[in-house]
DNA sequence: GATCCGACAGGCG
DNA sequence: CGCCTGTCGGATC
């Protein structure tokens, strides 16, 4: 059910309704389940006992009212809500009153006007109002209308080549412009749609040539027009390149012609150029249609980029210059020298918002200058407010002539976009935004530059941002102030296409490790290099993967190496826009620019922290990054990966499966082992796996049950990726087959960061651990104490990669790099005692799962105390004076880490020298 | 809808 | 051969 459908269904309902079924039909319009509505109608679901009243839990409270005042009735009903009814409705089928109990909004209309207010009840259809406040229903409706039109046009005009597709994109863009123009006084009201409906045949046959000649007219200055019929000549000259090249318009039929007229009759004035482009983009690309606009950036998020990048600074300057007309004029000049560049501009949201914000600021400045002048002339009513300004400045103000035009040109806006249609739309949206701002300027000052003919456009290039030379797209000229921004595509290393891999290779000139980077890294590097050359600044929205785990260590040294610093950052927050299937991803916003001594800003939710330096982990502190390391330090035992199955689940048994297998063949006991992933361990769940050693292979395969399962694994692997296929002949076993000799230490790999401690434990040697956990085989007990210490958790939280926001424990980053000094046997003994105590405390609550025991809100005091003792023992290994805070612990760890790295470097270079020396002697 | 953990692919070291 | 990550995926309160 989409919005356009709801609206038209509602129109149908209102055209002819019966009082008996009206309310049920209304619910149906919003797509509520038919079965439930039938039950409601029969009375089964109706919670109300009173006659004529309906109450449906969480949905609706309804009453017909013919005698009393409807307003009185509805406010009584709304005040006595019992079943969380979302909407209260009272009607006499002439008047129609409704209250949204969640938002408090009210509707007070005549019932036939209901279709105009269809959006009031959208929460029934799962669309909250807060959502479509960002996402204007008019945009959604327009997008859905255009989708219909597009589908219909494509039926008659198959797209065979890129040229075809481009021509169609251009055509749609022009169409959009005309719709918009006729509703916003660029054309006469309804001029475009009326012309089509009165001058073309109903069957759509002559619409193509008609539109072609119309577009030509729009591209012809009036002096060059000859012998045109009046209705064509009435169209103004548009120019600006929008109608410049002639492309063939598509063919139409009766239906598609009608769809154009329908779309034209919508009110396009309410369309939001900020985001409607993203919606159309989704419409045009059928693959994206399911997730309409899922990846577009919401306006609040765009502001999070724009404000710290440049807008806040400009606003500050304005504030500071308020008494100084000379400085204000300089600021206006500065606005004319600013360049905004979005190297992944999509349909242009960032550019448009930036453009509008700058225009708004300019209006405010001009306004203020005017006020100053009026005050100087002594006839301004606001002069009292301006009385603090020295006379000399006022008379200076009087001497400046504030010219009433905008200094900000679309040609200051640059973009790169790989998608042809999006790039056309970006171009168009900028014009529309310009027109909107011109209207606003006119409202403020009674004067503005005319929108038509369109002047220079934004410089939007269609191409691959990784391959293009950014300095060619957005060249820096003397005095330019350049800001790069945007929300480039994120794509994990495993999901990139070959071409995208090549893009990264090209950008990083095959520096090591770049194959593990997210696609967005290319934008960061290119921006950093551009910044270094042009003294510009850049800020992007990005997946948080690039500031965590291994990627942090690969990417950031290269950015720092070209003299860039992070000058502001928003730490991870959940990606949020109102699209239906929005991406579940945590994002950060990072601003980089040439190194400076200015204070940097870290935004944590609504709080801002001013700091000296922002680390690549987006924390306050030095730029030290913990890279990967293949061996643990200081003689700690190796921590390894658990056993990956790649078995499609066929080697894994539930309790029941195991039982039934053993009932048939008790001999199979020897091939069945308990299996632990993180969840099994944390939540005390039992799973089992079929575990066959190579030497027992034939014996095991003699059992048909086993054979069947192995066959299933084989089939599964045949259909899998490279690794899976390489294991087809080993289908009786897991990818890895590690076992302990005596005991296993298990450490869940993916785990919530809410807990104060990592939960580790010992397992008997017969147990098998999956790759959902990490393992140390046959460890000394003190390692348990180390891993489950608070200080280790602090280190892990700082350095680990993440799954969304949850910790992803890694051995090469978290474990092998953990700074822990060599310790004496006596210390080991102490720690071991603490470990036993922790285990005892767990044992006391054996009825509870570990997940329950380690819930930070419910952790039993005994267990907590045991951990506290363990923490003390561990921390004594570092120094005798106790740590005072977690910040101190982390700082200490990083210092120690830096020291260790430095020492290793010295050792390495000595080793190298020695090697060389020996060679020379030879 | 918040919370928390799973499994596989695959390139790199 | 081991390992890290995912504009991830999904189950469960």
PDB file of N, CA and C in Angstrom, chain A residues 192-238:
ATOM      1  N   UNK A 192       1.643  24.372 -18.840  1.00  0.00           N
ATOM      2  CA  UNK A 192       2.192  23.191 -19.515  1.00  0.00           C
ATOM      3  C   UNK A 192       1.140  22.095 -19.658  1.00  0.00           C
ATOM      4  N   UNK A 193       0.513  21.779 -18.547  1.00  0.00           N
ATOM      5  CA  UNK A 193      -0.477  20.705 -18.565  1.00  0.00           C
ATOM      6  C   UNK A 193      -1.677  21.076 -19.433  1.00  0.00           C
ATOM      7  N   UNK A 194      -2.122  22.310 -19.307  1.00  0.00           N
ATOM      8  CA  UNK A 194      -3.247  22.753 -20.124  1.00  0.00           C
ATOM      9  C   UNK A 194      -2.935  22.653 -21.602  1.00  0.00           C
ATOM     10  N   UNK A 195      -1.722  23.062 -21.945  1.00  0.00           N
ATOM     11  CA  UNK A 195      -1.345  23.016 -23.358  1.00  0.00           C
ATOM     12  C   UNK A 195      -1.415  21.589 -23.875  1.00  0.00           C
ATOM     13  N   UNK A 196      -0.950  20.655 -23.062  1.00  0.00           N
ATOM     14  CA  UNK A 196      -1.007  19.259 -23.510  1.00  0.00           C
ATOM     15  C   UNK A 196      -2.450  18.798 -23.645  1.00  0.00           C
ATOM     16  N   UNK A 197      -3.244  19.084 -22.638  1.00  0.00           N
ATOM     17  CA  UNK A 197      -4.592  18.532 -22.699  1.00  0.00           C
ATOM     18  C   UNK A 197      -5.426  19.194 -23.793  1.00  0.00           C
ATOM     19  N   UNK A 198      -5.126  20.450 -24.144  1.00  0.00           N
ATOM     20  CA  UNK A 198      -5.973  21.039 -25.187  1.00  0.00           C
ATOM     21  C   UNK A 198      -5.359  21.003 -26.580  1.00  0.00           C
ATOM     22  N   UNK A 199      -4.088  20.726 -26.705  1.00  0.00           N
ATOM     23  CA  UNK A 199      -3.505  20.784 -28.036  1.00  0.00           C
ATOM     24  C   UNK A 199      -2.951  19.465 -28.534  1.00  0.00           C
ATOM     25  N   UNK A 200      -3.163  18.400 -27.793  1.00  0.00           N
ATOM     26  CA  UNK A 200      -2.710  17.110 -28.310  1.00  0.00           C
ATOM     27  C   UNK A 200      -3.863  16.129 -28.295  1.00  0.00           C
ATOM     28  N   UNK A 201      -3.749  15.125 -29.159  1.00  0.00           N
ATOM     29  CA  UNK A 201      -4.836  14.151 -29.295  1.00  0.00           C
ATOM     30  C   UNK A 201      -4.896  13.244 -28.073  1.00  0.00           C
ATOM     31  N   UNK A 202      -6.118  12.806 -27.779  1.00  0.00           N
ATOM     32  CA  UNK A 202      -6.334  11.984 -26.586  1.00  0.00           C
ATOM     33  C   UNK A 202      -5.570  10.661 -26.657  1.00  0.00           C
ATOM     34  N   UNK A 203      -5.346  10.148 -27.854  1.00  0.00           N
ATOM     35  CA  UNK A 203      -4.677   8.844 -27.936  1.00  0.00           C
ATOM     36  C   UNK A 203      -3.160   8.944 -27.775  1.00  0.00           C
ATOM     37  N   UNK A 204      -2.647  10.166 -27.580  1.00  0.00           N
ATOM     38  CA  UNK A 204      -1.224  10.310 -27.290  1.00  0.00           C
ATOM     39  C   UNK A 204      -0.332  10.287 -28.520  1.00  0.00           C
ATOM     40  N   UNK A 205      -0.931  10.081 -29.702  1.00  0.00           N
ATOM     41  CA  UNK A 205      -0.141   9.915 -30.916  1.00  0.00           C
ATOM     42  C   UNK A 205       0.759  11.088 -31.271  1.00  0.00           C
ATOM     43  N   UNK A 206       0.223  12.314 -31.083  1.00  0.00           N
ATOM     44  CA  UNK A 206       1.009  13.472 -31.511  1.00  0.00           C
ATOM     45  C   UNK A 206       1.734  14.151 -30.346  1.00  0.00           C
ATOM     46  N   UNK A 207       1.792  13.450 -29.221  1.00  0.00           N
ATOM     47  CA  UNK A 207       2.408  14.090 -28.056  1.00  0.00           C
ATOM     48  C   UNK A 207       3.925  14.214 -28.203  1.00  0.00           C
ATOM     49  N   UNK A 208       4.517  13.184 -28.792  1.00  0.00           N
ATOM     50  CA  UNK A 208       5.974  13.243 -28.945  1.00  0.00           C
ATOM     51  C   UNK A 208       6.412  14.457 -29.760  1.00  0.00           C
ATOM     52  N   UNK A 209       5.923  14.603 -31.033  1.00  0.00           N
ATOM     53  CA  UNK A 209       6.352  15.782 -31.792  1.00  0.00           C
ATOM     54  C   UNK A 209       5.965  17.084 -31.094  1.00  0.00           C
ATOM     55  N   UNK A 210       4.845  17.047 -30.406  1.00  0.00           N
ATOM     56  CA  UNK A 210       4.417  18.269 -29.733  1.00  0.00           C
ATOM     57  C   UNK A 210       5.444  18.672 -28.663  1.00  0.00           C
ATOM     58  N   UNK A 211       5.818  17.716 -27.844  1.00  0.00           N
ATOM     59  CA  UNK A 211       6.774  18.026 -26.772  1.00  0.00           C
ATOM     60  C   UNK A 211       8.122  18.427 -27.352  1.00  0.00           C
ATOM     61  N   UNK A 212       8.499  17.751 -28.436  1.00  0.00           N
ATOM     62  CA  UNK A 212       9.785  18.105 -29.040  1.00  0.00           C
ATOM     63  C   UNK A 212       9.797  19.556 -29.493  1.00  0.00           C
ATOM     64  N   UNK A 213       8.693  19.963 -30.134  1.00  0.00           N
ATOM     65  CA  UNK A 213       8.704  21.360 -30.575  1.00  0.00           C
ATOM     66  C   UNK A 213       8.580  22.311 -29.386  1.00  0.00           C
ATOM     67  N   UNK A 214       7.858  21.879 -28.362  1.00  0.00           N
ATOM     68  CA  UNK A 214       7.757  22.740 -27.174  1.00  0.00           C
ATOM     69  C   UNK A 214       9.133  22.937 -26.534  1.00  0.00           C
ATOM     70  N   UNK A 215       9.860  21.830 -26.409  1.00  0.00           N
ATOM     71  CA  UNK A 215      11.187  21.940 -25.787  1.00  0.00           C
ATOM     72  C   UNK A 215      12.098  22.835 -26.619  1.00  0.00           C
ATOM     73  N   UNK A 216      11.892  22.789 -27.945  1.00  0.00           N
ATOM     74  CA  UNK A 216      12.700  23.650 -28.801  1.00  0.00           C
ATOM     75  C   UNK A 216      12.355  25.122 -28.552  1.00  0.00           C
ATOM     76  N   UNK A 217      11.074  25.369 -28.380  1.00  0.00           N
ATOM     77  CA  UNK A 217      10.635  26.736 -28.090  1.00  0.00           C
ATOM     78  C   UNK A 217      11.255  27.226 -26.782  1.00  0.00           C
ATOM     79  N   UNK A 218      11.264  26.346 -25.800  1.00  0.00           N
ATOM     80  CA  UNK A 218      11.816  26.736 -24.500  1.00  0.00           C
ATOM     81  C   UNK A 218      13.299  27.061 -24.616  1.00  0.00           C
ATOM     82  N   UNK A 219      13.915  26.547 -25.663  1.00  0.00           N
ATOM     83  CA  UNK A 219      15.346  26.778 -25.863  1.00  0.00           C
ATOM     84  C   UNK A 219      15.608  27.945 -26.818  1.00  0.00           C
ATOM     85  N   UNK A 220      14.554  28.638 -27.239  1.00  0.00           N
ATOM     86  CA  UNK A 220      14.732  29.711 -28.223  1.00  0.00           C
ATOM     87  C   UNK A 220      14.378  31.066 -27.618  1.00  0.00           C
ATOM     88  N   UNK A 221      15.320  31.991 -27.697  1.00  0.00           N
ATOM     89  CA  UNK A 221      15.046  33.342 -27.200  1.00  0.00           C
ATOM     90  C   UNK A 221      13.926  33.962 -28.041  1.00  0.00           C
ATOM     91  N   UNK A 222      13.160  34.847 -27.449  1.00  0.00           N
ATOM     92  CA  UNK A 222      11.953  35.334 -28.138  1.00  0.00           C
ATOM     93  C   UNK A 222      12.288  36.041 -29.452  1.00  0.00           C
ATOM     94  N   UNK A 223      13.452  36.673 -29.499  1.00  0.00           N
ATOM     95  CA  UNK A 223      13.778  37.385 -30.740  1.00  0.00           C
ATOM     96  C   UNK A 223      14.045  36.423 -31.901  1.00  0.00           C
ATOM     97  N   UNK A 224      14.418  35.197 -31.560  1.00  0.00           N
ATOM     98  CA  UNK A 224      14.713  34.233 -32.616  1.00  0.00           C
ATOM     99  C   UNK A 224      13.506  33.378 -32.997  1.00  0.00           C
ATOM    100  N   UNK A 225      12.397  33.631 -32.345  1.00  0.00           N
ATOM    101  CA  UNK A 225      11.240  32.775 -32.616  1.00  0.00           C
ATOM    102  C   UNK A 225      10.500  33.285 -33.848  1.00  0.00           C
ATOM    103  N   UNK A 226      10.085  32.340 -34.691  1.00  0.00           N
ATOM    104  CA  UNK A 226       9.401  32.761 -35.926  1.00  0.00           C
ATOM    105  C   UNK A 226       8.140  31.954 -36.124  1.00  0.00           C
ATOM    106  N   UNK A 227       7.098  32.626 -36.484  1.00  0.00           N
ATOM    107  CA  UNK A 227       5.852  31.979 -36.919  1.00  0.00           C
ATOM    108  C   UNK A 227       5.378  30.890 -35.973  1.00  0.00           C
ATOM    109  N   UNK A 228       5.389  31.175 -34.712  1.00  0.00           N
ATOM    110  CA  UNK A 228       4.913  30.156 -33.782  1.00  0.00           C
ATOM    111  C   UNK A 228       3.448  30.400 -33.464  1.00  0.00           C
ATOM    112  N   UNK A 229       2.707  29.308 -33.273  1.00  0.00           N
ATOM    113  CA  UNK A 229       1.333  29.509 -32.789  1.00  0.00           C
ATOM    114  C   UNK A 229       1.382  30.174 -31.414  1.00  0.00           C
ATOM    115  N   UNK A 230       0.378  30.960 -31.112  1.00  0.00           N
ATOM    116  CA  UNK A 230       0.390  31.761 -29.889  1.00  0.00           C
ATOM    117  C   UNK A 230       0.573  30.904 -28.647  1.00  0.00           C
ATOM    118  N   UNK A 231      -0.067  29.726 -28.600  1.00  0.00           N
ATOM    119  CA  UNK A 231       0.002  28.936 -27.361  1.00  0.00           C
ATOM    120  C   UNK A 231       1.414  28.417 -27.109  1.00  0.00           C
ATOM    121  N   UNK A 232       2.204  28.281 -28.186  1.00  0.00           N
ATOM    122  CA  UNK A 232       3.605  27.883 -27.981  1.00  0.00           C
ATOM    123  C   UNK A 232       4.457  29.100 -27.648  1.00  0.00           C
ATOM    124  N   UNK A 233       4.182  30.166 -28.372  1.00  0.00           N
ATOM    125  CA  UNK A 233       4.955  31.382 -28.163  1.00  0.00           C
ATOM    126  C   UNK A 233       4.767  31.934 -26.745  1.00  0.00           C
ATOM    127  N   UNK A 234       3.667  31.542 -26.132  1.00  0.00           N
ATOM    128  CA  UNK A 234       3.393  32.019 -24.773  1.00  0.00           C
ATOM    129  C   UNK A 234       4.387  31.467 -23.750  1.00  0.00           C
ATOM    130  N   UNK A 235       5.078  30.403 -24.134  1.00  0.00           N
ATOM    131  CA  UNK A 235       6.071  29.851 -23.197  1.00  0.00           C
ATOM    132  C   UNK A 235       7.320  30.710 -23.195  1.00  0.00           C
ATOM    133  N   UNK A 236       7.904  30.938 -22.041  1.00  0.00           N
ATOM    134  CA  UNK A 236       9.090  31.783 -21.961  1.00  0.00           C
ATOM    135  C   UNK A 236      10.353  31.056 -22.433  1.00  0.00           C
ATOM    136  N   UNK A 237      11.395  31.814 -22.558  1.00  0.00           N
ATOM    137  CA  UNK A 237      12.713  31.281 -22.908  1.00  0.00           C
ATOM    138  C   UNK A 237      13.365  30.766 -21.629  1.00  0.00           C
ATOM    139  N   UNK A 238      13.764  29.515 -21.627  1.00  0.00           N
ATOM    140  CA  UNK A 238      14.298  28.933 -20.383  1.00  0.00           C
ATOM    141  C   UNK A 238      15.825  28.918 -20.359  1.00  0.00           C
TER     142      UNK A 238
END
